[in-house]
Short mmCIF file of C-alpha atoms in Angstrom, two decimals:
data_model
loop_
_atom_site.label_atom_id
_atom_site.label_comp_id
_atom_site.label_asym_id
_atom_site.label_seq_id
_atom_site.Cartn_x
_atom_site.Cartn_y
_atom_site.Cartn_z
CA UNK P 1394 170.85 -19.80 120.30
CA UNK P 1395 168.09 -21.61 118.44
CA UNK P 1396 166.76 -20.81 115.15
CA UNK P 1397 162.98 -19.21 114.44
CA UNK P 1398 160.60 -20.86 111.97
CA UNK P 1399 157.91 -17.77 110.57
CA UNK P 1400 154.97 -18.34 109.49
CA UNK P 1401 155.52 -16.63 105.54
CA UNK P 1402 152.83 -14.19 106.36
CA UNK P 1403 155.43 -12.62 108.89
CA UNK P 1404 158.22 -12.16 106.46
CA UNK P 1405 156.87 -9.25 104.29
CA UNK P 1406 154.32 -7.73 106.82
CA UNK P 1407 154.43 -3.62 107.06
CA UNK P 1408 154.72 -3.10 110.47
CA UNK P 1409 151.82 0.04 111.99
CA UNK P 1410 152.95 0.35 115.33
CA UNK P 1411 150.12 1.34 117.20
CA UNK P 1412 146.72 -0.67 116.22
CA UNK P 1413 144.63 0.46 118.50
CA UNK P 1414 145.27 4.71 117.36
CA UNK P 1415 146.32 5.47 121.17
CA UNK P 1416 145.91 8.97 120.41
CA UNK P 1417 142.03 8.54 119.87
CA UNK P 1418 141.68 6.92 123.47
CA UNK P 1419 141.69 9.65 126.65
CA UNK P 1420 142.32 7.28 128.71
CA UNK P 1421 145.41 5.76 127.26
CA UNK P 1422 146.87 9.65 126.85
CA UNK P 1423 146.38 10.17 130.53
CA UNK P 1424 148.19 7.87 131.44
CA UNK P 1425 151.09 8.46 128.33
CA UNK P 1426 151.05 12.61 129.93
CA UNK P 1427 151.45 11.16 133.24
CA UNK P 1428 153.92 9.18 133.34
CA UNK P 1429 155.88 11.39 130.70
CA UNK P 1430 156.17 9.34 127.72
CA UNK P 1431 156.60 10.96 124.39
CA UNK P 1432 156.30 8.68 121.80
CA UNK P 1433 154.02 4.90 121.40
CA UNK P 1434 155.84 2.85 119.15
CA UNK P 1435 153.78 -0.30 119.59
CA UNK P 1436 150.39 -0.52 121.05
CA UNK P 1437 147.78 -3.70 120.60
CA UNK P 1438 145.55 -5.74 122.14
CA UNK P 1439 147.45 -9.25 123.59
CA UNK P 1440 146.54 -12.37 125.58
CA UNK P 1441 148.51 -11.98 128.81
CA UNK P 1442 148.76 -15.30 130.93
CA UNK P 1443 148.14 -14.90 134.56
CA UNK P 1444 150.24 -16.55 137.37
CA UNK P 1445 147.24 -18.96 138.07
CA UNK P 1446 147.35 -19.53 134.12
CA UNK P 1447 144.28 -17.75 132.93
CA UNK P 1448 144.22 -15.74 129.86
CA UNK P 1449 142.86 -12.20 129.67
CA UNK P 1450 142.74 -9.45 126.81
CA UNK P 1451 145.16 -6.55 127.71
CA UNK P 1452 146.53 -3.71 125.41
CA UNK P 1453 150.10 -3.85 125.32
CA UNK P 1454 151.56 -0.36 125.21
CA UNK P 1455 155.47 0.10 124.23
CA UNK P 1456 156.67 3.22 124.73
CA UNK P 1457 160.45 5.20 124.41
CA UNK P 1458 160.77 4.80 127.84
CA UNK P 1459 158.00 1.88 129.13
CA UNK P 1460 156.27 -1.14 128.40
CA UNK P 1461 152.62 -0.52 129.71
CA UNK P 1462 150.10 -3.52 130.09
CA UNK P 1463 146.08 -1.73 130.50
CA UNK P 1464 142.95 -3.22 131.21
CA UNK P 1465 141.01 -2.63 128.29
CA UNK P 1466 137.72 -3.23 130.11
CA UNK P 1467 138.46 -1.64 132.92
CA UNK P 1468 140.34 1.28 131.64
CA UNK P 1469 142.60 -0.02 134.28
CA UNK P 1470 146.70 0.59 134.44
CA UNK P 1471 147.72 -2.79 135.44
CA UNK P 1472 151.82 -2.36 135.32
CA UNK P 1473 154.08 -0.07 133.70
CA UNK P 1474 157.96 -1.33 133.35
CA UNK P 1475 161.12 0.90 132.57
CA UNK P 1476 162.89 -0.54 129.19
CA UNK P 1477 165.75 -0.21 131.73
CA UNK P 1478 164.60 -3.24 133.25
CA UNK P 1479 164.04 -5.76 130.90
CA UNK P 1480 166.55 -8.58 130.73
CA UNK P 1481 165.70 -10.51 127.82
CA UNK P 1482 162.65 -11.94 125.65
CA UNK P 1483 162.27 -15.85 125.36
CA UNK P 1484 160.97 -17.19 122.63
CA UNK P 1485 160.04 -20.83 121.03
CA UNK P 1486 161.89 -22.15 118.23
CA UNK P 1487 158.31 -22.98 115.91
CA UNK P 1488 155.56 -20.60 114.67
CA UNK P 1489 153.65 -19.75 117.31
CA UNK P 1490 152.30 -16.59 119.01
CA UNK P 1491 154.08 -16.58 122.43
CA UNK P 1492 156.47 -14.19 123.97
CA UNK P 1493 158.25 -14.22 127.45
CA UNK P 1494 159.14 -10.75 128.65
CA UNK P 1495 161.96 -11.68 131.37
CA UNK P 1496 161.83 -8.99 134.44
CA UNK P 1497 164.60 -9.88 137.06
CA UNK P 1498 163.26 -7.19 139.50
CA UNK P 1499 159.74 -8.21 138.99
CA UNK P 1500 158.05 -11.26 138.00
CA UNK P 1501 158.15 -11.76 134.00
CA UNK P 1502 154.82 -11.72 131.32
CA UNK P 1503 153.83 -14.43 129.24
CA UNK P 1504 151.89 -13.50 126.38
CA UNK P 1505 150.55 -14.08 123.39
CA UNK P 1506 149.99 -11.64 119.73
CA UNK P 1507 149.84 -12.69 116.04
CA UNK P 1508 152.57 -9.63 115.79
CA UNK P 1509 155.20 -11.19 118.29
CA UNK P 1510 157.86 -10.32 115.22
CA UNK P 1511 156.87 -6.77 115.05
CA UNK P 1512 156.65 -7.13 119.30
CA UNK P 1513 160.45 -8.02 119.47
CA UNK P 1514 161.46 -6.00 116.95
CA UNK P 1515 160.25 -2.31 118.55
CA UNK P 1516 161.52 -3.90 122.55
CA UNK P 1517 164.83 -4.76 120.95
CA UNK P 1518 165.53 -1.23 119.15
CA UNK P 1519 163.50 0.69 121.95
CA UNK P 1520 165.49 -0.52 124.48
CA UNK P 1521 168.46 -0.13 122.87
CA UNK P 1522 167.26 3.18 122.07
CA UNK P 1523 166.65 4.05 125.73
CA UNK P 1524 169.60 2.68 127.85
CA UNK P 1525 172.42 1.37 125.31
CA UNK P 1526 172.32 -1.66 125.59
CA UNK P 1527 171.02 -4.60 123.49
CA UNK P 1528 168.30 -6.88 124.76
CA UNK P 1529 168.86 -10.57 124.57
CA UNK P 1530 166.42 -12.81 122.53
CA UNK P 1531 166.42 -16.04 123.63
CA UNK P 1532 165.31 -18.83 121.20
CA UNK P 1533 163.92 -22.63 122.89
CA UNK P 1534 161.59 -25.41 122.69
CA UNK P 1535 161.35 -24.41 126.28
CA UNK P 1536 162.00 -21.61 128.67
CA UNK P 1537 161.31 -20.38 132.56
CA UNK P 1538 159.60 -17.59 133.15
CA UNK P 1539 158.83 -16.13 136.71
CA UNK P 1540 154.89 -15.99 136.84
CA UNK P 1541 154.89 -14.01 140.00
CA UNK P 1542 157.43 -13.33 142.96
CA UNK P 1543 157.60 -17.23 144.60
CA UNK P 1544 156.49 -19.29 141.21
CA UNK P 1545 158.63 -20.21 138.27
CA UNK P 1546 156.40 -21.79 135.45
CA UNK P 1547 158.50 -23.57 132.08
CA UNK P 1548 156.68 -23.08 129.05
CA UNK P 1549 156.95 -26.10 126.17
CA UNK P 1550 156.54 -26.19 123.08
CA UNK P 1551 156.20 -29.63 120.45
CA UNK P 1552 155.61 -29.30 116.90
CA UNK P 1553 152.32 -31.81 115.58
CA UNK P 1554 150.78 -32.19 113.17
CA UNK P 1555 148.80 -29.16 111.90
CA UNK P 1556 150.85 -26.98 114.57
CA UNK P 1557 152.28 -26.44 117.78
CA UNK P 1558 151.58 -28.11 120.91
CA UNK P 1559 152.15 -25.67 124.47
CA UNK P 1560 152.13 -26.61 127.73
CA UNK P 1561 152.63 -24.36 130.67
CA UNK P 1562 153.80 -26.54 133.88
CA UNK P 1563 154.56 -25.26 137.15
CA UNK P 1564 158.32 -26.01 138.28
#
Protein backbone atom coordinates (compact mmCIF):
# COMPACT_ATOMS: atom_id res chain seq x y z
CA UNK A 1 0.00 0.00 0.00
CA UNK A 2 1.26 3.41 -1.10
CA UNK A 3 1.36 6.46 0.88
CA UNK A 4 -1.10 9.77 0.28
CA UNK A 5 0.39 13.24 -0.11
CA UNK A 6 -2.67 16.06 1.09
CA UNK A 7 -2.84 19.05 0.03
CA UNK A 8 -2.57 21.00 3.90
CA UNK A 9 -5.94 22.47 3.26
CA UNK A 10 -7.29 18.79 3.69
CA UNK A 11 -5.73 18.10 7.01
CA UNK A 12 -7.86 20.36 9.33
CA UNK A 13 -11.04 20.69 7.11
CA UNK A 14 -14.58 20.24 9.17
CA UNK A 15 -16.23 17.87 7.27
CA UNK A 16 -20.54 19.02 6.41
CA UNK A 17 -21.68 16.04 4.88
CA UNK A 18 -24.27 17.03 2.69
CA UNK A 19 -23.42 20.40 0.56
CA UNK A 20 -26.02 20.55 -1.45
CA UNK A 21 -28.95 20.54 1.88
CA UNK A 22 -30.68 17.31 0.23
CA UNK A 23 -33.51 17.93 2.38
CA UNK A 24 -34.34 21.32 0.55
CA UNK A 25 -34.48 19.42 -2.93
CA UNK A 26 -38.03 17.29 -3.65
CA UNK A 27 -36.57 15.64 -5.98
CA UNK A 28 -33.60 14.21 -4.22
CA UNK A 29 -36.21 13.13 -1.15
CA UNK A 30 -38.25 11.18 -3.63
CA UNK A 31 -35.99 9.32 -4.53
CA UNK A 32 -34.24 8.97 -0.63
CA UNK A 33 -38.39 7.79 0.45
CA UNK A 34 -38.29 5.49 -2.36
CA UNK A 35 -35.76 3.60 -2.22
CA UNK A 36 -35.90 3.61 1.74
CA UNK A 37 -32.91 5.35 2.84
CA UNK A 38 -32.85 7.00 6.17
CA UNK A 39 -30.03 8.97 6.58
CA UNK A 40 -27.49 11.19 3.70
CA UNK A 41 -24.22 11.28 5.07
CA UNK A 42 -22.47 12.77 2.07
CA UNK A 43 -24.07 14.52 -0.77
CA UNK A 44 -22.15 16.99 -3.46
CA UNK A 45 -21.83 17.88 -6.73
CA UNK A 46 -18.72 15.67 -8.60
CA UNK A 47 -17.17 15.30 -12.06
CA UNK A 48 -18.03 11.73 -13.05
CA UNK A 49 -15.94 10.38 -16.11
CA UNK A 50 -17.90 8.57 -18.68
CA UNK A 51 -16.82 5.27 -20.39
CA UNK A 52 -16.13 7.30 -23.67
CA UNK A 53 -14.09 9.70 -21.23
CA UNK A 54 -16.26 12.74 -21.05
CA UNK A 55 -16.80 14.61 -17.93
CA UNK A 56 -20.22 15.60 -16.62
CA UNK A 57 -21.50 17.34 -13.30
CA UNK A 58 -23.43 14.74 -11.14
CA UNK A 59 -24.45 14.97 -7.38
CA UNK A 60 -23.00 12.25 -5.58
CA UNK A 61 -25.38 11.00 -2.92
CA UNK A 62 -23.98 8.54 -0.02
CA UNK A 63 -26.38 7.14 1.90
CA UNK A 64 -26.57 4.29 5.08
CA UNK A 65 -27.43 1.91 2.71
CA UNK A 66 -26.46 3.41 -1.12
CA UNK A 67 -24.24 5.37 -3.10
CA UNK A 68 -26.60 7.37 -5.52
CA UNK A 69 -25.12 9.25 -8.65
CA UNK A 70 -28.26 12.05 -10.03
CA UNK A 71 -28.40 14.12 -12.90
CA UNK A 72 -28.48 17.42 -11.59
CA UNK A 73 -29.87 18.88 -14.82
CA UNK A 74 -32.04 16.47 -15.51
CA UNK A 75 -33.33 15.66 -12.14
CA UNK A 76 -32.42 12.32 -13.47
CA UNK A 77 -31.51 8.98 -11.18
CA UNK A 78 -28.66 7.74 -13.11
CA UNK A 79 -27.50 4.59 -10.72
CA UNK A 80 -27.99 3.73 -7.26
CA UNK A 81 -25.37 0.98 -5.71
CA UNK A 82 -25.82 -1.11 -2.39
CA UNK A 83 -22.65 -0.31 0.05
CA UNK A 84 -22.87 -4.14 -0.05
CA UNK A 85 -21.31 -4.04 -3.26
CA UNK A 86 -18.47 -2.01 -3.28
CA UNK A 87 -15.09 -3.72 -3.37
CA UNK A 88 -12.65 -1.14 -2.84
CA UNK A 89 -11.70 2.66 -3.67
CA UNK A 90 -8.41 3.34 -5.73
CA UNK A 91 -6.70 6.13 -5.25
CA UNK A 92 -3.33 8.03 -6.55
CA UNK A 93 -0.47 8.40 -4.40
CA UNK A 94 -0.16 12.69 -5.08
CA UNK A 95 -2.70 15.48 -4.38
CA UNK A 96 -5.14 15.29 -6.70
CA UNK A 97 -8.96 15.11 -6.88
CA UNK A 98 -9.65 11.60 -8.29
CA UNK A 99 -11.40 8.65 -6.87
CA UNK A 100 -12.06 5.09 -8.34
CA UNK A 101 -15.15 3.48 -6.87
CA UNK A 102 -14.38 -0.38 -7.78
CA UNK A 103 -17.89 -2.33 -8.51
CA UNK A 104 -17.14 -6.08 -9.35
CA UNK A 105 -20.85 -6.69 -10.28
CA UNK A 106 -21.07 -3.57 -12.26
CA UNK A 107 -18.71 -1.48 -14.06
CA UNK A 108 -16.71 0.96 -11.55
CA UNK A 109 -16.92 5.22 -11.40
CA UNK A 110 -14.18 7.43 -11.92
CA UNK A 111 -14.57 10.68 -10.47
CA UNK A 112 -13.42 13.62 -9.43
CA UNK A 113 -14.28 16.22 -5.94
CA UNK A 114 -12.02 18.69 -4.06
CA UNK A 115 -13.53 16.56 -0.89
CA UNK A 116 -12.21 13.03 -2.07
CA UNK A 117 -10.80 12.82 1.83
CA UNK A 118 -14.10 13.52 3.32
CA UNK A 119 -15.52 11.06 0.12
CA UNK A 120 -13.45 8.03 1.48
CA UNK A 121 -13.82 8.71 4.77
CA UNK A 122 -18.01 8.47 5.01
CA UNK A 123 -17.74 5.07 2.09
CA UNK A 124 -15.19 3.53 4.42
CA UNK A 125 -17.24 3.93 7.86
CA UNK A 126 -20.68 3.67 5.94
CA UNK A 127 -19.91 0.60 4.59
CA UNK A 128 -18.54 -0.73 7.40
CA UNK A 129 -21.47 0.53 9.08
CA UNK A 130 -23.84 -1.32 6.74
CA UNK A 131 -22.43 -4.87 6.08
CA UNK A 132 -19.31 -5.42 8.55
CA UNK A 133 -16.89 -5.36 6.71
CA UNK A 134 -14.06 -2.89 5.93
CA UNK A 135 -13.60 -1.44 2.48
CA UNK A 136 -10.19 -1.57 0.94
CA UNK A 137 -8.40 1.72 -0.09
CA UNK A 138 -6.08 1.19 -2.54
CA UNK A 139 -3.18 3.72 -2.93
CA UNK A 140 -1.11 3.94 -6.79
CA UNK A 141 0.48 6.02 -9.30
CA UNK A 142 -1.84 3.92 -11.34
CA UNK A 143 -4.90 1.78 -11.15
CA UNK A 144 -7.69 -0.17 -13.50
CA UNK A 145 -10.91 0.65 -13.31
CA UNK A 146 -13.79 -1.04 -15.35
CA UNK A 147 -15.40 1.95 -17.37
CA UNK A 148 -18.30 -0.13 -18.48
CA UNK A 149 -19.09 -3.99 -18.83
CA UNK A 150 -16.35 -4.94 -21.93
CA UNK A 151 -13.70 -1.86 -21.26
CA UNK A 152 -11.01 -1.65 -18.66
CA UNK A 153 -9.40 1.93 -18.72
CA UNK A 154 -5.83 2.48 -16.28
CA UNK A 155 -5.73 5.77 -14.90
CA UNK A 156 -1.97 7.51 -14.40
CA UNK A 157 -0.85 9.76 -12.55
CA UNK A 158 2.96 11.83 -12.75
CA UNK A 159 3.83 14.50 -10.46
CA UNK A 160 5.28 18.02 -12.56
CA UNK A 161 5.97 20.73 -11.90
CA UNK A 162 3.17 22.92 -10.45
CA UNK A 163 1.03 19.54 -10.08
CA UNK A 164 -0.14 16.40 -11.25
CA UNK A 165 -0.19 15.07 -14.61
CA UNK A 166 -3.41 12.29 -15.46
CA UNK A 167 -3.89 10.32 -18.18
CA UNK A 168 -6.74 7.98 -18.74
CA UNK A 169 -5.71 5.18 -21.47
CA UNK A 170 -7.77 2.48 -22.64
CA UNK A 171 -6.21 -1.12 -21.89
Amino acid sequence: MGVKVRRKASFHRQFNGDYIDVRSNPYLMKILRKQGDKEVLFADKVLKFTSTGKMKRRILMITDFAIYIVDPEADALKRRIALAAVEKMCLSELSDNFFAVIIPTEYDLLMASTRKTEIVTVLVEATKSASDYELEVCFGNSFEYNADAELVKEVQFEEVEGGVKTRILRK
